[in-house]
Structure formats: C-alpha cells, structure tokens
Amino acid sequence: MSHTFTAAGGYAVIGLQGDIDLHSSPEARRLILECLQDGRPTLVDLSGVAYIDSSGVASLVEGFQLARVRGLDFGLVGVSSTALNVLRLARLDKVFPIYGSVQERVGQGATSP
C-alpha cells in the first residue's frame, strides 16, 4: 500500500493505493486516526485501492467511529469498485458517507453528521 496526503477545503485527504490487507492496514489505520486525533475532518480516497480485506475495513470503521465521537466529518471518496463490493457485502456502503470525488464533498460544504 502507498498513500498520499493532501488538504482540500479544510479536509485532510488521505489517498490510499494498492492492497489494504493485514500487512498494510495498521499504516492505513494510523494515517486515518492521526488526522482525526489532530481534529481534522477527514476524507479517505479509495480510488486507487485494488484490494481491501476485513482488517482494512476495520480501519475505516474505527476512523468513522472516532470521527463521530469527536464531532468531525469523515467520508470515503472515489471508492474503487473492488472496495465498494467489499463495503456492500458488509452493508457498510449505507453507513459510510461516500462521495464520487473530493470536489463533490468539498463543494457540499463541511457539516457534521
């Protein structure tokens, strides 16, 4: 897994690429939680994710939960078809706010869930 980090419209945007599996999910988890612990609304760009397993999904869930506790906005953007299939199987596609792009979310303005 590789990652990028950018900022857009007040959001931290973490771009994850490659496989998010048992080996790489601790890094994904760390990136997501650090942004939220710093008090930044966070978007996770999954457009470059080729594979995600349950440990990767758990990292996203943990980020979502921390964001709710802290009253921060959290969402997924550009979710690849592979990742979206996994989220659908777990019925998490109805739980996570999912946007087509960072611009789609930033254009809507930042509101807390």
Coordinates of C-alpha atoms in Angstrom, one line a residue:
M1 CA 0.0 0.0 0.0
S2 CA 1.1 3.5 -0.7
H3 CA -0.5 6.7 0.3
T4 CA -0.8 10.4 -0.4
F5 CA -1.8 13.2 1.9
T6 CA -3.3 16.4 0.8
A7 CA -5.7 19.1 2.1
A8 CA -8.8 20.4 0.4
G9 CA -11.5 22.7 1.7
G10 CA -10.5 22.2 5.3
Y11 CA -10.3 18.4 5.0
A12 CA -7.4 16.1 5.3
V13 CA -7.5 13.9 2.3
I14 CA -5.7 10.5 2.6
G15 CA -5.3 8.7 -0.7
L16 CA -4.7 5.0 -0.3
Q17 CA -3.4 2.9 -3.2
G18 CA -2.8 -0.7 -3.7
D19 CA -3.8 -3.5 -1.3
I20 CA -5.1 -2.8 2.1
D21 CA -4.7 -6.1 3.9
L22 CA -3.5 -7.4 7.2
H23 CA 0.0 -6.3 6.4
S24 CA -0.8 -2.7 5.4
S25 CA -3.9 -1.9 7.4
P26 CA -2.0 -0.8 10.5
E27 CA -0.5 2.0 8.4
A28 CA -3.9 3.0 7.0
R29 CA -5.3 3.0 10.5
R30 CA -2.5 5.2 11.8
L31 CA -2.9 7.7 9.0
I32 CA -6.7 7.9 9.5
L33 CA -6.6 8.1 13.3
E34 CA -3.8 10.7 13.3
C35 CA -5.8 13.1 11.2
L36 CA -8.9 12.7 13.3
Q37 CA -6.9 13.0 16.6
D38 CA -5.5 16.2 15.3
G39 CA -9.1 17.5 14.9
R40 CA -9.2 17.5 11.1
P41 CA -12.2 16.4 9.2
T42 CA -11.0 13.6 7.0
L43 CA -11.7 12.1 3.6
V44 CA -10.2 8.8 2.6
D45 CA -9.8 8.4 -1.2
L46 CA -10.1 4.8 -2.1
S47 CA -9.9 5.2 -5.9
G48 CA -6.6 3.5 -6.1
V49 CA -7.4 0.6 -3.8
A50 CA -7.1 -2.7 -5.7
Y51 CA -8.0 -5.0 -2.7
I52 CA -9.3 -4.4 0.8
D53 CA -9.8 -7.1 3.4
S54 CA -11.6 -7.1 6.8
S55 CA -8.7 -5.5 8.6
G56 CA -8.7 -2.6 6.1
V57 CA -12.5 -2.2 6.5
A58 CA -12.0 -2.3 10.3
S59 CA -9.5 0.6 10.0
L60 CA -12.2 2.6 8.1
V61 CA -14.8 1.7 10.7
E62 CA -12.5 2.8 13.5
G63 CA -12.0 6.1 11.8
F64 CA -15.7 6.6 11.3
Q65 CA -16.3 5.9 15.0
L66 CA -13.6 8.3 16.2
A67 CA -14.9 11.0 13.9
R68 CA -18.4 10.6 15.4
V69 CA -17.1 10.8 18.9
R70 CA -15.1 13.9 18.1
G71 CA -17.9 15.5 16.0
L72 CA -15.7 15.6 12.9
D73 CA -16.8 14.9 9.3
F74 CA -15.5 11.7 7.8
G75 CA -16.2 10.1 4.5
L76 CA -14.9 8.0 1.7
V77 CA -14.3 9.3 -1.8
G78 CA -13.8 7.7 -5.2
V79 CA -14.3 4.3 -3.8
S80 CA -13.0 1.7 -6.3
S81 CA -15.4 -1.0 -7.5
T82 CA -13.4 -3.6 -5.6
A83 CA -13.6 -1.7 -2.4
L84 CA -17.2 -0.9 -2.9
N85 CA -18.1 -4.6 -3.4
V86 CA -16.5 -5.4 0.0
L87 CA -18.3 -2.5 1.7
R88 CA -21.6 -3.7 0.1
L89 CA -21.1 -7.2 1.3
A90 CA -20.6 -5.9 4.9
R91 CA -23.5 -3.4 4.3
L92 CA -21.2 -0.6 5.2
D93 CA -22.0 1.3 2.0
K94 CA -25.1 2.6 3.8
V95 CA -23.1 3.5 6.9
F96 CA -20.1 5.5 5.4
P97 CA -20.8 8.8 3.7
I98 CA -19.5 8.0 0.2
Y99 CA -18.7 10.7 -2.4
G100 CA -17.7 10.5 -6.0
S101 CA -14.8 12.8 -5.5
V102 CA -13.1 15.2 -3.1
Q103 CA -14.6 18.1 -5.0
E104 CA -18.1 16.6 -4.6
R105 CA -17.7 16.6 -0.8
V106 CA -15.9 19.9 -0.5
G107 CA -18.4 21.5 -2.8
Q108 CA -21.2 20.5 -0.4
G109 CA -19.5 22.3 2.5
A110 CA -18.5 20.8 5.8
T111 CA -21.3 19.8 8.1
S112 CA -21.0 17.4 10.9
P113 CA -23.0 14.2 10.7

